[in-house]
Every structure is written in C-alpha cells, then in structure tokens.
Short mmCIF file of N, CA and C in Angstrom, two decimals:
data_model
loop_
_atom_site.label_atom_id
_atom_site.label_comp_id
_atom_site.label_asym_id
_atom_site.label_seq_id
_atom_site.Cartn_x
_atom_site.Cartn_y
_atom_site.Cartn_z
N UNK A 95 201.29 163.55 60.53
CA UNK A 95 200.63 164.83 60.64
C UNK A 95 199.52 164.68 61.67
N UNK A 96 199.49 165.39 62.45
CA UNK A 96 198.09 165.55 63.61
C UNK A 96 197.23 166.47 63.10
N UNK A 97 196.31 165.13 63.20
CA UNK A 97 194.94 165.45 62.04
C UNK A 97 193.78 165.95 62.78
N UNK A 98 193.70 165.76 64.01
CA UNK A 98 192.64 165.68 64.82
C UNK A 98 192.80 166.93 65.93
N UNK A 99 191.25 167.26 66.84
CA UNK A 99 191.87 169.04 67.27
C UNK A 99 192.93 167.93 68.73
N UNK A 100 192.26 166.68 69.08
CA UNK A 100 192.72 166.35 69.93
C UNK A 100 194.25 166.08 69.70
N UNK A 101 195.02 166.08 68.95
CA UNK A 101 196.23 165.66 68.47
C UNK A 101 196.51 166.85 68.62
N UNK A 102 195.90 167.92 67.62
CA UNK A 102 196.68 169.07 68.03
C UNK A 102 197.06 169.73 69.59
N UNK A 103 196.12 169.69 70.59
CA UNK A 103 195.95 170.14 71.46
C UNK A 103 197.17 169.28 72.52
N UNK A 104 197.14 168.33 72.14
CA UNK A 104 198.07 166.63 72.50
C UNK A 104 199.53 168.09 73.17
N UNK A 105 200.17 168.44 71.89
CA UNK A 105 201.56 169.15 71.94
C UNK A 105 201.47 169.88 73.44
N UNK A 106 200.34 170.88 72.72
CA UNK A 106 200.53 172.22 73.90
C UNK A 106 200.43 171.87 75.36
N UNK A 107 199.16 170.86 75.61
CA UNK A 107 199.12 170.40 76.76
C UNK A 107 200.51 170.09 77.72
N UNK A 108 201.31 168.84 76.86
CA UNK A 108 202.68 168.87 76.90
C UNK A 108 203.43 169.79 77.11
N UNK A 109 203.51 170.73 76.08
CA UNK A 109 204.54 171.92 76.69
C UNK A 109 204.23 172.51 77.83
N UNK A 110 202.19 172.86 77.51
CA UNK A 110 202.20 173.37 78.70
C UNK A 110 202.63 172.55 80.64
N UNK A 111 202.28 171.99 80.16
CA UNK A 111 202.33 170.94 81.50
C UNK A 111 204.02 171.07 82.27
N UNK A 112 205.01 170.99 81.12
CA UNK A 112 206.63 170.99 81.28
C UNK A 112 206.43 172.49 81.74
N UNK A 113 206.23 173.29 81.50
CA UNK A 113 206.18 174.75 81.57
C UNK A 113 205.74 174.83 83.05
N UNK A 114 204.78 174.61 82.92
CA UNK A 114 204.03 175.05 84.90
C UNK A 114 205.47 173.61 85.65
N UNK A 115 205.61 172.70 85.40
CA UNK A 115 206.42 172.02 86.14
C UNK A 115 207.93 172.33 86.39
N UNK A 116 208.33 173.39 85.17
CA UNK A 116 209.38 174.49 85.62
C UNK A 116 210.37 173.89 84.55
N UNK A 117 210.17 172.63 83.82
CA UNK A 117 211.23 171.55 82.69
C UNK A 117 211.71 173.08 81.84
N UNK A 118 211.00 173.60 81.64
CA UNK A 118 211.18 174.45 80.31
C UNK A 118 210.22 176.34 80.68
N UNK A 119 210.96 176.91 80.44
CA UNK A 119 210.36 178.59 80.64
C UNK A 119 209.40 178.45 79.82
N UNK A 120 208.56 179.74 79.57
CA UNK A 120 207.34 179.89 78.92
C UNK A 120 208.31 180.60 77.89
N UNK A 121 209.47 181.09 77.29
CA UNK A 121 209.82 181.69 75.79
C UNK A 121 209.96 179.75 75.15
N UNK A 122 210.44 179.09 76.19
CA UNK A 122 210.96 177.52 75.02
C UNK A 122 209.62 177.15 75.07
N UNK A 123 208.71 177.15 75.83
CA UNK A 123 206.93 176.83 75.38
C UNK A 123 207.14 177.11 74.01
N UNK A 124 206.72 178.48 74.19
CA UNK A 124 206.39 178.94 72.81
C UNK A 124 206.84 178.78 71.77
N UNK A 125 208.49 179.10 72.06
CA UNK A 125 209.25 178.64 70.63
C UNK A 125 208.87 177.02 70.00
N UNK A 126 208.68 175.67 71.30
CA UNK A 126 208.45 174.43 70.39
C UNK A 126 207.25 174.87 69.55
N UNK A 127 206.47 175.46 70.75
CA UNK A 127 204.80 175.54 69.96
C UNK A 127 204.99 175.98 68.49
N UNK A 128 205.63 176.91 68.40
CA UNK A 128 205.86 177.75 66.89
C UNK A 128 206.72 176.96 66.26
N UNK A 129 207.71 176.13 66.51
CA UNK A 129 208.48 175.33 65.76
C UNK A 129 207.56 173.83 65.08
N UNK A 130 207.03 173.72 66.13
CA UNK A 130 205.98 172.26 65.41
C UNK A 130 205.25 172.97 64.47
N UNK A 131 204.48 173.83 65.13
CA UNK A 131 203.72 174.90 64.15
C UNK A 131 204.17 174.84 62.72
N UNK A 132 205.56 175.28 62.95
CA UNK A 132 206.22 175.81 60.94
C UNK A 132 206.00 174.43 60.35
N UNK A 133 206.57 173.36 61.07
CA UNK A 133 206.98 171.58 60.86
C UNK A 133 205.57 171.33 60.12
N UNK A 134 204.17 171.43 60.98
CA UNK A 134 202.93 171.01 60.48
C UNK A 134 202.89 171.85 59.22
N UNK A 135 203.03 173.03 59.15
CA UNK A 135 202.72 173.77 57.96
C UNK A 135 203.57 173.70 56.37
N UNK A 136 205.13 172.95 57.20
CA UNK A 136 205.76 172.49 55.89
C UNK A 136 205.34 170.79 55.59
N UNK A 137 204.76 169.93 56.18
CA UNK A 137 204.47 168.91 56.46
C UNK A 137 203.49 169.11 55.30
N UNK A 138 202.11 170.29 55.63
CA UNK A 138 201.02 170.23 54.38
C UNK A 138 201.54 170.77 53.12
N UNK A 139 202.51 171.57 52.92
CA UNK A 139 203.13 172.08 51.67
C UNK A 139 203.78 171.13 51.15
N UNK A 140 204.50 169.92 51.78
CA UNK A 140 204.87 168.86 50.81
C UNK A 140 204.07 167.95 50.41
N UNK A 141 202.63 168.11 51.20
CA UNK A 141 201.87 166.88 50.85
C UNK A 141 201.04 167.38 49.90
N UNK A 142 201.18 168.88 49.46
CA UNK A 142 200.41 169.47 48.34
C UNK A 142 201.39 169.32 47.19
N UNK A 143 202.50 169.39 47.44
CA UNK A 143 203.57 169.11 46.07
C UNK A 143 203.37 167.76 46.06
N UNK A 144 203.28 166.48 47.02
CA UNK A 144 202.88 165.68 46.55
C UNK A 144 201.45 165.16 45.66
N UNK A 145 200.85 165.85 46.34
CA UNK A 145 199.81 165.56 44.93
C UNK A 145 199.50 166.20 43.89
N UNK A 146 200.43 167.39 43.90
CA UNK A 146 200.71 167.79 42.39
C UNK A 146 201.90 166.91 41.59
N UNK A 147 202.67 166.43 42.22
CA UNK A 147 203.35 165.76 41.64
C UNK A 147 202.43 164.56 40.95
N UNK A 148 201.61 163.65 41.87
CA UNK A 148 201.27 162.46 41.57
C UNK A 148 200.16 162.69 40.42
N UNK A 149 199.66 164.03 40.53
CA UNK A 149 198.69 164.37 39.26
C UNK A 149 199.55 164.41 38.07
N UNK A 150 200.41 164.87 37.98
CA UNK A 150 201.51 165.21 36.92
C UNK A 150 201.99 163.74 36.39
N UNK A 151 201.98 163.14 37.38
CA UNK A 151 202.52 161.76 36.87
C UNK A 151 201.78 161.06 36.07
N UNK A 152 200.48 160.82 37.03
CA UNK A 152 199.41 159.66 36.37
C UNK A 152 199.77 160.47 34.48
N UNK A 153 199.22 162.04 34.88
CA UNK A 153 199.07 162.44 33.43
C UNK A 153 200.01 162.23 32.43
N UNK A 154 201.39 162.16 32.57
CA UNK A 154 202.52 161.56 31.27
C UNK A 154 201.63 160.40 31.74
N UNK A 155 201.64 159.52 32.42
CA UNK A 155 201.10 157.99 32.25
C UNK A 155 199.87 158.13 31.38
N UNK A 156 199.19 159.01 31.16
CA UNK A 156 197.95 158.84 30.40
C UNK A 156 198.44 159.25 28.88
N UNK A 157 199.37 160.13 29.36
CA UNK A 157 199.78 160.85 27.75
C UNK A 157 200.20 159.58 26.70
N UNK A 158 201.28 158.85 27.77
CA UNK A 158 202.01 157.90 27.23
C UNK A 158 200.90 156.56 26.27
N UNK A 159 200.15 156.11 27.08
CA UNK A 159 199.19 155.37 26.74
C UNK A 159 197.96 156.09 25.52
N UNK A 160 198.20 157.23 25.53
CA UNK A 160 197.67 158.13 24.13
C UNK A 160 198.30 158.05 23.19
N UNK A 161 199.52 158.37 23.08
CA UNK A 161 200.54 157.80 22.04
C UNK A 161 200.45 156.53 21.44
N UNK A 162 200.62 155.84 22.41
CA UNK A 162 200.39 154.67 22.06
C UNK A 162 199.52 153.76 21.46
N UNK A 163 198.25 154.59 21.92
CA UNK A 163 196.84 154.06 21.48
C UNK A 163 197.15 154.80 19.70
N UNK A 164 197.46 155.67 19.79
CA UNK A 164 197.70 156.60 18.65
C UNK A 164 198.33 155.93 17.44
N UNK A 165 199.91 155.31 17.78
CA UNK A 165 200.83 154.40 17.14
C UNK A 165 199.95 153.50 16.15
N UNK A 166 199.25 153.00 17.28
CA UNK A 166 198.31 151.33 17.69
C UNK A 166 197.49 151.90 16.06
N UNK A 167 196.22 152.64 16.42
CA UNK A 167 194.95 153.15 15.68
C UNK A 167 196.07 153.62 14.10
N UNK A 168 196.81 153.96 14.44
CA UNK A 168 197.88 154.54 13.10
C UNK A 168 198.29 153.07 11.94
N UNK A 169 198.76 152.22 12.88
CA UNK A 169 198.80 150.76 12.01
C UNK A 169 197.92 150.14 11.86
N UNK A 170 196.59 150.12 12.72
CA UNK A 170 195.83 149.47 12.00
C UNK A 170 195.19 150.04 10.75
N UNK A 171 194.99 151.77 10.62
CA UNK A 171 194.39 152.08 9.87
C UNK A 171 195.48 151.91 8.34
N UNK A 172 196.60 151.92 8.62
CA UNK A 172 197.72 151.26 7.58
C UNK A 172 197.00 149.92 6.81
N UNK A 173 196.85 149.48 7.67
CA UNK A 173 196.87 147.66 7.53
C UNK A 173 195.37 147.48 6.55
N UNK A 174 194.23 148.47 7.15
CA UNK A 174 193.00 148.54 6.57
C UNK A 174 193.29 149.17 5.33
N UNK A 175 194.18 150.34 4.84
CA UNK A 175 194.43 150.78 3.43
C UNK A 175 194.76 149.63 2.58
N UNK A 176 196.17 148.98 3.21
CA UNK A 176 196.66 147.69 2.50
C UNK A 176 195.36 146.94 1.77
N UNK A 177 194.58 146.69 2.90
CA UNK A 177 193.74 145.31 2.88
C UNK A 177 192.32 146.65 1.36
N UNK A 178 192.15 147.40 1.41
CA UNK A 178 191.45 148.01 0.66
C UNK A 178 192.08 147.98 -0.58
N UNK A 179 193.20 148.46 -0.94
CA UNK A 179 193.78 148.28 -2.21
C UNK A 179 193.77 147.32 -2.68
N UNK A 180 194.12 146.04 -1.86
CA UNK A 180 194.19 144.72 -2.54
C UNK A 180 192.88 144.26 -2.71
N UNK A 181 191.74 144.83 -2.12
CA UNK A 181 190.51 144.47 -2.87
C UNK A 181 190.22 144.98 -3.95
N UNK A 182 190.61 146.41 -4.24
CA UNK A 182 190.00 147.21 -4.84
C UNK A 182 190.88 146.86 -6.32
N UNK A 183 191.98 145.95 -6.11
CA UNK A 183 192.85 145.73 -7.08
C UNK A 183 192.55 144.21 -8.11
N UNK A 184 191.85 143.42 -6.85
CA UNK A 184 191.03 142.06 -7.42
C UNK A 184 190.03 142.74 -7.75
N UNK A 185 189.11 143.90 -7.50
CA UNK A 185 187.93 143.88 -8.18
C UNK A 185 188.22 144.44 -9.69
N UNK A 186 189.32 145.63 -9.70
CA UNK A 186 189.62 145.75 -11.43
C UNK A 186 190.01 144.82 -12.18
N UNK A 187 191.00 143.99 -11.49
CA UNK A 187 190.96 142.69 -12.25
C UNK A 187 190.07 141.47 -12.41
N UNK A 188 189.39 141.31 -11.75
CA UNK A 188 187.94 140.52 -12.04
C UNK A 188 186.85 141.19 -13.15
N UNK A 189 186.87 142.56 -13.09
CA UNK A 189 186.28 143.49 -13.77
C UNK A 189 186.44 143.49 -15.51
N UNK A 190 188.15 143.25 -15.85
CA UNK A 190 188.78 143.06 -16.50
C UNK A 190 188.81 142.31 -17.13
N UNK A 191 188.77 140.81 -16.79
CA UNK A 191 188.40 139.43 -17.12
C UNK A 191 187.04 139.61 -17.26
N UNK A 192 186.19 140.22 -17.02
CA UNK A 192 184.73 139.77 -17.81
C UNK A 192 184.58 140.64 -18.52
N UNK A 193 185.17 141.61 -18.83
CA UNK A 193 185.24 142.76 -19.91
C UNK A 193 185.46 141.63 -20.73
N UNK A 194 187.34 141.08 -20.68
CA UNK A 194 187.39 139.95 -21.61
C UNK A 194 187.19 139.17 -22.42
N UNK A 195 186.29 138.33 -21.64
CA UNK A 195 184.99 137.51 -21.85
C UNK A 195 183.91 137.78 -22.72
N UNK A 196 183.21 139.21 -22.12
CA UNK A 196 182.44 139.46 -23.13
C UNK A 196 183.28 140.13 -24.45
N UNK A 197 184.35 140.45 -24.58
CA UNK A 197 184.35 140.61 -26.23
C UNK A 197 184.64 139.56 -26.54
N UNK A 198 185.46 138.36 -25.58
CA UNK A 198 185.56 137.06 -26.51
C UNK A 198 184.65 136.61 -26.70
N UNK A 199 183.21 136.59 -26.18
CA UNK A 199 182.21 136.23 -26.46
C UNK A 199 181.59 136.79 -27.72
N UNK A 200 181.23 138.34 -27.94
CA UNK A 200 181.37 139.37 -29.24
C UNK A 200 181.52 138.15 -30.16
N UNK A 201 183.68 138.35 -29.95
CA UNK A 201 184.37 138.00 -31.26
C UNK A 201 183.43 136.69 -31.82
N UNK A 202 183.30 135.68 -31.01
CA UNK A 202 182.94 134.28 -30.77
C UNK A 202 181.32 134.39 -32.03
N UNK A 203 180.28 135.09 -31.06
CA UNK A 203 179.10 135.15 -31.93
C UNK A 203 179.03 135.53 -33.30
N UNK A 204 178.68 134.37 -33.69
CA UNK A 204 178.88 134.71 -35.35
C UNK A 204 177.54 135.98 -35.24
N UNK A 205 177.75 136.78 -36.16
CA UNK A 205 177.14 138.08 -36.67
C UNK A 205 175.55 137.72 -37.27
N UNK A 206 174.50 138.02 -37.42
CA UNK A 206 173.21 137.76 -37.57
C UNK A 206 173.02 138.62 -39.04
N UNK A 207 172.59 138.19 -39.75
CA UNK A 207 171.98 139.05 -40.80
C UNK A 207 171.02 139.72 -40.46
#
C-alpha cells in the first residue's frame, strides 16, 4: 500500500510522464489513475476486515481461555467441598468420641452422697 503523499504522487507522475511522451493517451492516464485508485481503496477494505477479523480471533482466544479458567476454578472449588466435608466429618467424629468419653467417664464416677 502507498502510504506516503510521495508514493502516492510516485503513480501519476508516471502516467503522467508516459502521457506527455505519447506511451499512452490521456483517457488510459486516467483510467490506470482510477484503476490503482479502486486497487488502493480495496487494498484498505481488506486491511479493515483484517483487523476485524484478528479482533474476532484474539476474542474466541480469550473466550476459550475463560472457559477454561472457568473448568479450572469449577474443580478446584469441587476439590475444596471434598476437602471441607472430610473435615467437617472428622470433626463430628472427634466430637463424638469425647461425647463418649465423657459419659464413660459419668458411668465410671462412682456417684457422691
């Protein structure tokens, strides 16, 4: 793509130059002029679908890695329930056993007048 005014100007000079030297009439001037013309103008319309495309992309790439993080945060918070129950399951049973205890202890103490 000719980015610069000097690039642009680059063409016409050219045509013009072929033109006064007689290579080419002044209607084929014009017509290249207008033909590069459309070329540059479809040139920036694909480079705008290209970066709508490449926005579109990264974004499933981000989506994807959301999911994933998602999956991820989903099993661990699994893994943390697991790991909670099984505490919460030694503490009734530890709880349990000294319940135990103290009535075997109760039963145990002889009674006081």
């Amino acid at each position: 793509m000719l980015e610069s005014r000097q690039d642009r100007n680059k063409l016409r000079n050219v045509v013009f130059n072929a033109e006064d030297r007689k290579v080419i009439s002044k209607e084929e001037a014009g017509f290249i002029v207008s033909l590069v013309e459309r070329f540059r103008g479809d040139v920036e319309k694909k480079v705008k679908q290209y970066n709508v495309l490449a926005g579109e992309i990264a974004q499933l790439k981000i989506n994807e890695q959301i999911i994933i993080d998602l999956v991820q945060n989903m099993i661990a918070a699994a893994e943390r329930d697991v790991a909670r129950q099984e505490t919460m399951r030694k503490l009734k049973e530890a709880r349990e056993v000294q319940e135990e205890r103290r009535e075997e202890l109760k039963d145990d103490t002889p009674e006081q007048p």
